Structures are given as C-alpha cells and as structure tokens.
C-alpha cells in the first residue's frame, strides 16, 4: 500500500514537468526502502509535501542592448524548502531553462544542502537570457535588471543565491552591486563573490575539487588509486575545469574536456600547462575549445562529438548539464571499460541511462553528494561574511575536505543494506530525505 502511495504521489506531478518528475522518481525509488519502516513520514505526509515547492516566483526582466534596442526575458526564483535554514542555491542563465528546470534544480538542492551538514534550505533560479555573444555592458545591464526584480525576495536570512551555468564571478559582481545599490546593504546576500569584496577563497574551485575529494574516498574504499586511472570529463566550465585540475594534481589522467560545440581529447592526458591554457581560453577569453591551437594546447578536437565513445577510460565524469548522457551514450561508456560514473553536473544521466549503467555494474556516484562542495563553501562564505572575516585558502580547503568526507560517510551509513552499483544513490537520497523530513516534523510541519 505504502509503495503504491509513493508511486501515486510521483504520478501526481504535472506531466509537462518532465525533468522535475525524473528527479522526484529518482528520490522516491530510494525512499521506498524506508517508507514502510518509518510510518511517521507517511502520517505527516512529508514525502508529498516535499514534492511541492514552498514558492515559485516568476518575473519579467526588461533590458537594453548596445544598440538601445529593448528586450525582455523571464526570470524565476523557486524556493523549495527552508526547514533547515534560509533558502540557498544558484542562478542559471541559459536559453533552455523554464519552470520545470528550476523545480528540478531546487528540489535536488534541498537534499544536497542537507548532506553538507550546514544550515541551508534549497532554492534555485535564473533566466532564459542567453549570455553567449553578449557584450560585457549588455551582461551588466541584464544583471542589473534581473536583480531589480529579484531583490525583494532574497536576503541574508531568507534566501541567498549563488552562481550556476552562465553565472560566474563577473555576473555575481554585477548582481551584488545592484542589490547593494537598491538596499544600501553590504550583507553578503550572494555567495560566489570575488574575494576582494567578501567572497570566500576556494569557492570557485570548490565544486570540482569537492567532486575529486568524494571520488578519492570511494576509490580508497575499493582499494584503487587515482594515479592509475583515466577520467573522461565533459564540459569546460567552472566545475569541469576545477575537477580536471584536482585530478591532475592527484596524478590522475584527464583524457577529455568538451563544450557545446565538441570535445578536446588527450589520449595520454592533459598536462597542468594544457589545463592552464584551457582555463585561459574558456574563462579569460570566453573562446570555443575548437580554437585550442591558438593557445598552444595539446590534443585532438572532435567537432560536434561528446567524449563518451572517443577512447578508453575508467571514470566517466559528466560535468556539463542535466540529461547530457542518454541511453545511447551509455554504450560508449560501457565500451570504454569505465567502472564509475562521477556525476559532477546535476542529474547528468537520463533515468534510462542510469538504469543501464547500474545493470552493467557501473557504480554511480550521485550528483547530490559529488557536487555538494560548491554549496558547502558557499555556506562557509556566509559564515565568513557574518563574522566579518576572510579565511585562508588552506583553512577553507581543509573544511571542504572534511565536509566531503562526512558526505561520503553519510552515503555509506544510510544505505547499509545496499551493495549494488546504486548504493551511493540510495545512501545520498535517504540521508538527505531523513534530515529534512525530521526537521519538518520537529517544527510542527504545517508550512
Ligand atoms: P558553466 O557555465 O561554468 O559551464 C558549463 C559547461 O557545460 C560549459 O562548458 C558549457 O559549454 C557546457 N554546457 C552547458 N550546457 C550544455 C549543453 N546543453 N550541452 C552541452 N554542453 C553544455 O557551468 P558550471 O560548471 O558552473 O555548471 C556545470 C554543472 O554543474 C551544472 O549541472 C550545474 O548545475 C552543476 N553545479 C555547478 C555548481 C557550481 O558551483 N558552479 C555547483 C553544483 C552543481 P559552453 O562553454 O559551450 O557553454
């Protein structure tokens, strides 16, 4: 009966919200394992309440381009749950986003934030604005217009946004400056700020570094060493580049990076000098990987190709966007000889691709745990802002390493009877769910 209830709850989700439905289904398949044994959750209807967001805010953003032509886009802030603390989660600027995207991302964010052990609720937001090809002044005017609409709904004790796809340190600077101008308050309302005006050292690196730290615990448990392993990474943004940097730093071999136009491969592995040049290409020059020769980078470029079937590797690390790996891509991953999928992007596998990988014995390291390092250091940035302090890179990195170790241990602890390739998925989902559900019940649970 209880199992059917769960399925019925999942099926109540608006069928137009496919990605959100996929995220809920993924969590529900883990929660099934504890639902009957812990009837309080059912009695308090915690599970179905978590499938409904606290608040969905949608607004119009009107801005002017360099030719004085007027444009408008949509903006969203989706506040999912604040049982454990003020809402927290990034902003994404990408033309493909819609309400479904932010419902999925904010739902995932609540569970992820819970795993960090820091007092943070979950939210996500952004806009269907396309930053590609826009001048710096256009980006600034868009960010100013976006923040004019968003400012009434956020605050250091209510909702603290950060960056995500299309929103890096430059955009956070413009957004923060506008918030400060509107409110006259320098209160750390955004994280991912530059260290110059209140940002935390290591925040930029944290998601990628954290993913590598999580991986090292898993490998250690399996008596393996990253030194002997090859990692195929997709994406060439904040997460991918810092994951690659840490893997190379740990003497692992990174065989690929990609962007939305194609893949740059290095069968023998990128060197740290290659990576520096790739960072300069992507982050300083906002260029495309296909122009790699201009930057003296060693490799082979494959136009319009993803990394998964281009060479052999041990770890597939999708680090670009949701559902980037579908069932057809899994064939390449399986053929490559990989044993692990390190989900550095949010929900990078379709549901079918996840099931195929598990069936073939590929161990899935789930995004909620793997990429939680970014929000963990965002939480650490808030602490520094509240204390009016700036901690050293070493201190923040040590805290990040400890948090990733705790997350790994939580995943193991909360999936005691699971030993399949999906054990970390269940561990992360159950650990996250238990904490947020117990907080909802403890607070009387009527919100
Ligand atoms: P960035 O915008 O810095 O980089 C994204 C990279 O992925 C770019 O190389 C981009 O290519 C590529 N990409 C984006 N969308 C697509 C697409 N539809 N098809 C192919 N390639 C695509 O984003 P981040 O690195 O910050 O984020 C990557 C993932 O990690 C996302 O899932 C995000 O939600 C997640 N994440 C990020 C965190 C952070 O701290 N930044 C924290 C936790 C999760 P191109 O260069 O061509 O645009």
Short mmCIF file of C-alpha atoms in Angstrom, two decimals, residues 46-443:
data_model
loop_
_atom_site.label_atom_id
_atom_site.label_comp_id
_atom_site.label_asym_id
_atom_site.label_seq_id
_atom_site.Cartn_x
_atom_site.Cartn_y
_atom_site.Cartn_z
CA UNK A 46 6.29 14.65 4.46
CA UNK A 47 7.08 13.00 1.19
CA UNK A 48 4.30 14.56 -0.87
CA UNK A 49 4.86 17.92 0.79
CA UNK A 50 8.46 17.83 -0.41
CA UNK A 51 7.17 17.37 -3.95
CA UNK A 52 5.52 20.75 -3.79
CA UNK A 53 7.70 23.84 -3.66
CA UNK A 54 7.24 26.46 -0.97
CA UNK A 55 7.09 29.28 -3.53
CA UNK A 56 7.59 29.85 -7.28
CA UNK A 57 8.37 33.44 -8.20
CA UNK A 58 8.33 34.42 -11.89
CA UNK A 59 9.09 37.89 -13.23
CA UNK A 60 9.78 39.78 -16.43
CA UNK A 61 13.27 41.23 -16.95
CA UNK A 62 13.46 44.15 -19.37
CA UNK A 63 16.88 45.29 -20.56
CA UNK A 64 18.51 47.31 -23.31
CA UNK A 65 21.24 46.08 -25.70
CA UNK A 66 24.21 48.10 -27.01
CA UNK A 67 22.08 49.43 -29.90
CA UNK A 68 19.45 50.70 -27.44
CA UNK A 69 17.01 48.02 -28.57
CA UNK A 70 14.75 46.82 -25.75
CA UNK A 71 14.43 43.10 -24.92
CA UNK A 72 12.68 41.12 -22.27
CA UNK A 73 13.31 37.71 -20.76
CA UNK A 74 11.73 35.74 -17.93
CA UNK A 75 13.30 35.29 -14.52
CA UNK A 76 12.47 32.77 -11.79
CA UNK A 77 13.32 32.09 -8.17
CA UNK A 78 11.96 28.76 -6.99
CA UNK A 79 12.16 28.35 -3.21
CA UNK A 80 11.76 24.67 -2.48
CA UNK A 81 12.18 24.16 1.26
CA UNK A 82 13.64 26.08 4.22
CA UNK A 83 13.25 23.57 7.06
CA UNK A 84 17.00 23.54 7.73
CA UNK A 85 17.91 27.16 7.04
CA UNK A 86 17.47 30.10 4.68
CA UNK A 87 16.92 29.12 1.05
CA UNK A 88 20.22 28.61 -0.79
CA UNK A 89 21.04 27.71 -4.39
CA UNK A 90 22.42 29.10 -7.62
CA UNK A 91 21.17 31.22 -10.51
CA UNK A 92 21.40 29.89 -14.08
CA UNK A 93 21.30 32.00 -17.24
CA UNK A 94 20.64 29.72 -20.23
CA UNK A 95 18.13 29.94 -23.09
CA UNK A 96 16.76 26.42 -22.45
CA UNK A 97 15.58 26.95 -18.86
CA UNK A 98 11.94 27.07 -17.78
CA UNK A 99 9.90 26.47 -14.62
CA UNK A 100 10.49 22.71 -14.90
CA UNK A 101 14.28 23.23 -14.83
CA UNK A 102 14.13 25.28 -11.63
CA UNK A 103 11.62 22.96 -9.94
CA UNK A 104 14.05 20.09 -10.56
CA UNK A 105 17.18 22.01 -9.56
CA UNK A 106 15.69 23.45 -6.35
CA UNK A 107 14.32 20.04 -5.30
CA UNK A 108 17.79 18.50 -5.77
CA UNK A 109 19.35 21.46 -3.97
CA UNK A 110 17.37 20.87 -0.76
CA UNK A 111 18.71 17.32 -0.44
CA UNK A 112 22.24 18.30 -1.45
CA UNK A 113 22.39 21.15 1.05
CA UNK A 114 21.21 18.79 3.77
CA UNK A 115 24.15 16.48 3.09
CA UNK A 116 26.67 19.25 3.77
CA UNK A 117 25.61 19.39 7.42
CA UNK A 118 25.31 23.19 7.17
CA UNK A 119 22.05 25.01 7.99
CA UNK A 120 20.73 25.70 4.48
CA UNK A 121 17.39 25.22 2.73
CA UNK A 122 17.08 24.71 -1.03
CA UNK A 123 16.22 27.08 -3.90
CA UNK A 124 17.30 27.75 -7.46
CA UNK A 125 16.56 30.40 -10.05
CA UNK A 126 17.74 32.23 -13.12
CA UNK A 127 16.61 33.32 -16.54
CA UNK A 128 16.17 32.20 -20.14
CA UNK A 129 18.54 35.04 -21.10
CA UNK A 130 21.37 33.76 -23.36
CA UNK A 131 24.72 35.29 -22.29
CA UNK A 132 26.53 33.90 -25.37
CA UNK A 133 27.62 36.61 -27.77
CA UNK A 134 26.57 39.47 -25.44
CA UNK A 135 28.98 42.29 -24.68
CA UNK A 136 30.19 42.92 -21.15
CA UNK A 137 27.94 46.04 -20.91
CA UNK A 138 24.91 44.01 -22.05
CA UNK A 139 25.62 41.36 -19.42
CA UNK A 140 25.88 44.12 -16.82
CA UNK A 141 22.60 45.76 -17.86
CA UNK A 142 20.83 42.39 -17.85
CA UNK A 143 22.17 41.52 -14.37
CA UNK A 144 21.07 44.93 -13.06
CA UNK A 145 17.57 44.48 -14.49
CA UNK A 146 17.37 40.91 -13.15
CA UNK A 147 18.36 41.97 -9.63
CA UNK A 148 15.86 44.86 -9.61
CA UNK A 149 13.12 42.22 -9.91
CA UNK A 150 14.71 39.59 -7.62
CA UNK A 151 15.83 41.82 -4.73
CA UNK A 152 12.51 41.91 -2.80
CA UNK A 153 12.51 38.12 -2.48
CA UNK A 154 16.04 37.49 -1.16
CA UNK A 155 18.06 38.44 1.93
CA UNK A 156 20.86 37.03 4.10
CA UNK A 157 18.33 35.40 6.44
CA UNK A 158 15.74 34.43 3.82
CA UNK A 159 17.32 33.41 0.53
CA UNK A 160 20.98 33.56 -0.54
CA UNK A 161 21.59 32.89 -4.29
CA UNK A 162 24.92 31.95 -5.93
CA UNK A 163 26.12 31.16 -9.48
CA UNK A 164 25.48 28.21 -11.80
CA UNK A 165 25.62 27.73 -15.59
CA UNK A 166 26.12 31.14 -17.24
CA UNK A 167 26.55 32.93 -13.90
CA UNK A 168 30.15 33.24 -12.71
CA UNK A 169 32.14 35.77 -10.70
CA UNK A 170 31.52 38.58 -13.26
CA UNK A 171 27.73 38.19 -13.12
CA UNK A 172 27.71 37.78 -9.31
CA UNK A 173 29.62 41.09 -9.09
CA UNK A 174 27.01 42.95 -11.19
CA UNK A 175 24.13 41.32 -9.30
CA UNK A 176 25.66 42.10 -5.90
CA UNK A 177 26.42 45.71 -6.84
CA UNK A 178 22.79 46.21 -7.85
CA UNK A 179 21.44 44.62 -4.66
CA UNK A 180 23.70 46.88 -2.63
CA UNK A 181 22.55 49.96 -4.56
CA UNK A 182 18.86 49.09 -4.04
CA UNK A 183 19.06 48.17 -0.36
CA UNK A 184 22.11 50.17 0.80
CA UNK A 185 23.22 46.92 2.48
CA UNK A 186 26.54 45.11 2.18
CA UNK A 187 25.26 41.94 3.81
CA UNK A 188 26.65 39.03 1.77
CA UNK A 189 23.28 38.25 0.16
CA UNK A 190 25.00 36.39 -2.69
CA UNK A 191 27.80 33.83 -2.50
CA UNK A 192 30.44 33.26 -5.14
CA UNK A 193 31.53 36.89 -4.73
CA UNK A 194 35.11 37.82 -5.59
CA UNK A 195 37.38 37.57 -2.50
CA UNK A 196 38.05 41.31 -2.92
CA UNK A 197 34.61 42.25 -1.56
CA UNK A 198 33.53 39.38 0.71
CA UNK A 199 33.88 36.21 -1.33
CA UNK A 200 35.48 33.07 0.05
CA UNK A 201 38.78 31.77 -1.23
CA UNK A 202 38.33 28.34 -2.90
CA UNK A 203 34.61 28.99 -3.71
CA UNK A 204 35.35 28.99 -7.46
CA UNK A 205 37.26 25.72 -7.21
CA UNK A 206 35.03 24.08 -4.59
CA UNK A 207 32.57 22.09 -6.70
CA UNK A 208 35.25 20.50 -8.88
CA UNK A 209 37.70 19.95 -6.01
CA UNK A 210 34.91 18.54 -3.82
CA UNK A 211 33.95 16.05 -6.55
CA UNK A 212 37.57 14.84 -6.69
CA UNK A 213 37.68 14.51 -2.88
CA UNK A 214 34.48 12.45 -2.88
CA UNK A 215 35.90 10.23 -5.64
CA UNK A 216 39.10 9.64 -3.69
CA UNK A 217 37.13 8.22 -0.71
CA UNK A 218 35.23 5.85 -2.99
CA UNK A 219 38.44 4.69 -4.69
CA UNK A 220 40.18 4.26 -1.37
CA UNK A 221 37.32 2.06 -0.17
CA UNK A 222 37.63 -0.01 -3.37
CA UNK A 223 41.44 -0.36 -2.99
CA UNK A 224 42.06 1.71 -6.11
CA UNK A 225 44.32 4.67 -6.71
CA UNK A 226 43.53 7.64 -8.94
CA UNK A 227 47.20 7.56 -10.05
CA UNK A 228 46.42 4.57 -12.25
CA UNK A 229 43.11 5.80 -13.58
CA UNK A 230 41.85 7.73 -16.62
CA UNK A 231 38.99 10.19 -16.32
CA UNK A 232 36.80 11.44 -19.20
CA UNK A 233 35.25 14.79 -18.28
CA UNK A 234 32.53 16.65 -20.22
CA UNK A 235 32.09 20.43 -20.09
CA UNK A 236 34.76 23.09 -19.85
CA UNK A 237 33.18 25.39 -17.29
CA UNK A 238 33.69 26.07 -13.63
CA UNK A 239 33.02 22.52 -12.44
CA UNK A 240 34.80 20.61 -15.24
CA UNK A 241 37.98 22.69 -15.19
CA UNK A 242 38.48 22.54 -11.43
CA UNK A 243 37.65 18.83 -11.33
CA UNK A 244 40.29 18.30 -14.04
CA UNK A 245 42.77 20.45 -12.13
CA UNK A 246 42.39 18.44 -8.91
CA UNK A 247 42.53 15.07 -10.70
CA UNK A 248 45.78 16.09 -12.43
CA UNK A 249 47.04 17.39 -9.08
CA UNK A 250 46.32 13.92 -7.59
CA UNK A 251 48.31 12.38 -10.52
CA UNK A 252 45.25 11.00 -12.30
CA UNK A 253 44.90 11.23 -16.10
CA UNK A 254 42.28 13.53 -17.64
CA UNK A 255 41.56 12.46 -21.22
CA UNK A 256 38.80 14.88 -22.26
CA UNK A 257 37.00 18.19 -21.80
CA UNK A 258 34.17 19.46 -24.00
CA UNK A 259 31.90 22.41 -24.71
CA UNK A 260 28.60 22.69 -26.52
CA UNK A 261 30.41 22.51 -29.91
CA UNK A 262 32.68 19.49 -29.44
CA UNK A 263 35.30 17.56 -27.45
CA UNK A 264 39.00 18.12 -26.92
CA UNK A 265 40.78 14.80 -26.27
CA UNK A 266 44.23 14.00 -24.99
CA UNK A 267 44.72 10.24 -25.01
CA UNK A 268 47.84 10.50 -22.79
CA UNK A 269 46.23 13.07 -20.52
CA UNK A 270 46.27 16.87 -20.33
CA UNK A 271 49.24 18.36 -18.52
CA UNK A 272 48.82 21.09 -15.91
CA UNK A 273 50.15 23.56 -18.54
CA UNK A 274 47.49 22.39 -21.01
CA UNK A 275 44.88 22.94 -18.33
CA UNK A 276 46.14 26.44 -17.54
CA UNK A 277 45.86 27.30 -21.23
CA UNK A 278 42.35 25.76 -21.46
CA UNK A 279 41.30 27.85 -18.44
CA UNK A 280 42.62 30.96 -20.14
CA UNK A 281 40.77 30.04 -23.38
CA UNK A 282 37.42 29.39 -21.63
CA UNK A 283 37.45 31.71 -18.63
CA UNK A 284 39.56 34.73 -19.70
CA UNK A 285 38.85 34.79 -23.45
CA UNK A 286 35.38 33.11 -23.42
CA UNK A 287 36.53 31.27 -26.56
CA UNK A 288 35.50 27.86 -28.00
CA UNK A 289 37.60 24.69 -27.49
CA UNK A 290 37.85 24.25 -31.27
CA UNK A 291 40.32 27.19 -31.25
CA UNK A 292 42.69 25.26 -28.92
CA UNK A 293 45.69 25.50 -31.28
CA UNK A 294 45.79 29.29 -30.86
CA UNK A 295 46.54 28.69 -27.15
CA UNK A 296 49.28 26.01 -27.62
CA UNK A 297 47.15 23.25 -26.12
CA UNK A 298 48.00 19.62 -26.96
CA UNK A 299 45.10 17.45 -28.06
CA UNK A 300 42.71 16.36 -30.82
CA UNK A 301 39.46 18.18 -31.36
CA UNK A 302 36.28 16.27 -32.33
CA UNK A 303 33.66 18.61 -33.70
CA UNK A 304 30.07 18.00 -32.57
CA UNK A 305 31.10 14.92 -30.54
CA UNK A 306 30.72 14.07 -26.86
CA UNK A 307 33.62 12.43 -25.01
CA UNK A 308 31.98 9.10 -24.19
CA UNK A 309 32.99 6.91 -27.13
CA UNK A 310 36.28 8.51 -28.16
CA UNK A 311 38.79 6.46 -26.10
CA UNK A 312 39.21 4.12 -23.12
CA UNK A 313 38.86 5.43 -19.58
CA UNK A 314 37.98 4.24 -16.07
CA UNK A 315 35.76 7.06 -14.83
CA UNK A 316 33.12 8.98 -16.80
CA UNK A 317 32.62 12.40 -15.19
CA UNK A 318 29.70 14.25 -16.81
CA UNK A 319 30.16 17.85 -15.64
CA UNK A 320 28.15 19.99 -18.10
CA UNK A 321 24.37 19.80 -17.68
CA UNK A 322 21.30 17.66 -16.92
CA UNK A 323 20.49 14.60 -19.04
CA UNK A 324 23.65 15.03 -21.12
CA UNK A 325 24.10 11.23 -21.09
CA UNK A 326 21.27 9.25 -22.64
CA UNK A 327 20.93 5.53 -23.18
CA UNK A 328 22.80 5.68 -26.50
CA UNK A 329 25.81 7.34 -24.77
CA UNK A 330 25.94 4.54 -22.21
CA UNK A 331 27.07 2.18 -24.99
CA UNK A 332 30.24 4.28 -25.39
CA UNK A 333 30.78 4.42 -21.63
CA UNK A 334 30.41 0.66 -21.26
CA UNK A 335 32.71 0.01 -24.25
CA UNK A 336 35.33 2.35 -22.80
CA UNK A 337 35.76 -0.04 -19.86
CA UNK A 338 34.66 2.51 -17.24
CA UNK A 339 33.77 1.29 -13.75
CA UNK A 340 32.40 4.55 -12.28
CA UNK A 341 30.18 7.47 -13.27
CA UNK A 342 31.09 10.55 -11.26
CA UNK A 343 28.09 12.90 -11.56
CA UNK A 344 29.67 16.33 -11.22
CA UNK A 345 26.78 18.08 -13.07
CA UNK A 346 23.26 17.99 -11.66
CA UNK A 347 21.35 14.87 -12.82
CA UNK A 348 23.57 14.36 -15.89
CA UNK A 349 22.08 10.94 -16.78
CA UNK A 350 18.57 10.25 -18.06
CA UNK A 351 16.64 7.77 -15.91
CA UNK A 352 17.08 5.07 -18.57
CA UNK A 353 20.84 5.74 -18.80
CA UNK A 354 21.12 5.43 -15.02
CA UNK A 355 19.31 2.08 -15.07
CA UNK A 356 21.51 0.79 -17.91
CA UNK A 357 24.73 1.77 -16.11
CA UNK A 358 23.56 0.14 -12.88
CA UNK A 359 22.55 -3.03 -14.70
CA UNK A 360 26.04 -3.22 -16.22
CA UNK A 361 27.62 -2.76 -12.79
CA UNK A 362 28.94 0.79 -13.25
CA UNK A 363 28.99 2.42 -9.84
CA UNK A 364 27.09 5.70 -9.89
CA UNK A 365 28.40 8.45 -7.64
CA UNK A 366 25.36 10.75 -7.40
CA UNK A 367 25.37 14.49 -8.04
CA UNK A 368 23.72 15.40 -4.73
CA UNK A 369 26.79 14.11 -2.92
CA UNK A 370 29.51 14.61 -5.54
CA UNK A 371 28.90 18.28 -6.35
CA UNK A 372 27.87 19.44 -2.86
CA UNK A 373 31.31 21.02 -2.31
CA UNK A 374 30.25 24.21 -4.10
CA UNK A 375 27.31 24.93 -1.86
CA UNK A 376 29.33 23.82 1.17
CA UNK A 377 31.89 26.57 0.52
CA UNK A 378 29.01 28.97 -0.18
CA UNK A 379 27.83 28.13 3.35
CA UNK A 380 31.38 28.78 4.58
CA UNK A 381 31.35 32.13 2.71
CA UNK A 382 28.19 33.12 4.62
CA UNK A 383 29.89 32.29 7.92
CA UNK A 384 32.89 34.45 7.00
CA UNK A 385 30.58 37.33 5.99
CA UNK A 386 28.66 37.07 9.27
CA UNK A 387 31.91 37.09 11.27
CA UNK A 388 33.40 39.83 9.04
CA UNK A 389 36.42 37.60 8.44
CA UNK A 390 38.27 36.16 5.47
CA UNK A 391 39.79 32.75 5.98
CA UNK A 392 42.90 31.41 4.23
CA UNK A 393 42.60 29.10 1.23
CA UNK A 394 44.15 26.30 3.32
CA UNK A 395 41.55 26.68 6.06
CA UNK A 396 38.62 26.66 3.61
CA UNK A 397 40.08 23.72 1.66
CA UNK A 398 40.52 21.70 4.86
CA UNK A 399 36.88 22.39 5.80
CA UNK A 400 35.80 21.37 2.29
CA UNK A 401 37.77 18.11 2.54
CA UNK A 402 36.19 17.33 5.91
CA UNK A 403 32.68 18.03 4.60
CA UNK A 404 33.21 15.80 1.55
CA UNK A 405 34.48 13.02 3.84
CA UNK A 406 31.37 13.40 6.03
CA UNK A 407 29.13 13.30 2.94
CA UNK A 408 30.85 10.11 1.76
CA UNK A 409 30.39 8.53 5.21
CA UNK A 410 26.71 9.61 5.32
CA UNK A 411 26.09 7.93 1.97
CA UNK A 412 27.63 4.69 3.27
CA UNK A 413 25.81 4.87 6.62
CA UNK A 414 22.35 5.46 5.14
CA UNK A 415 22.48 2.60 2.64
CA UNK A 416 23.52 -0.25 4.96
CA UNK A 417 21.68 -2.99 3.09
CA UNK A 418 22.56 -1.83 -0.40
CA UNK A 419 25.62 -3.24 -2.10
CA UNK A 420 24.77 -2.80 -5.76
CA UNK A 421 26.09 -0.24 -8.20
CA UNK A 422 23.32 2.11 -6.98
CA UNK A 423 24.33 2.05 -3.29
CA UNK A 424 25.61 5.64 -3.21
CA UNK A 425 22.45 6.89 -4.94
CA UNK A 426 20.28 5.38 -2.20
CA UNK A 427 22.66 6.49 0.56
CA UNK A 428 22.60 10.13 -0.60
CA UNK A 429 18.83 10.22 -1.12
CA UNK A 430 17.96 8.55 2.18
CA UNK A 431 20.47 10.62 4.20
CA UNK A 432 19.16 13.86 2.65
CA UNK A 433 15.50 12.93 2.99
CA UNK A 434 15.72 11.79 6.63
CA UNK A 435 17.29 15.04 7.78
CA UNK A 436 14.94 17.41 6.02
CA UNK A 437 11.87 15.30 6.83
CA UNK A 438 12.78 15.12 10.52
CA UNK A 439 13.27 18.91 10.60
CA UNK A 440 9.85 19.48 9.02
CA UNK A 441 8.20 17.20 11.60
CA UNK A 442 10.12 18.76 14.52
CA UNK A 443 8.91 22.23 13.52
#
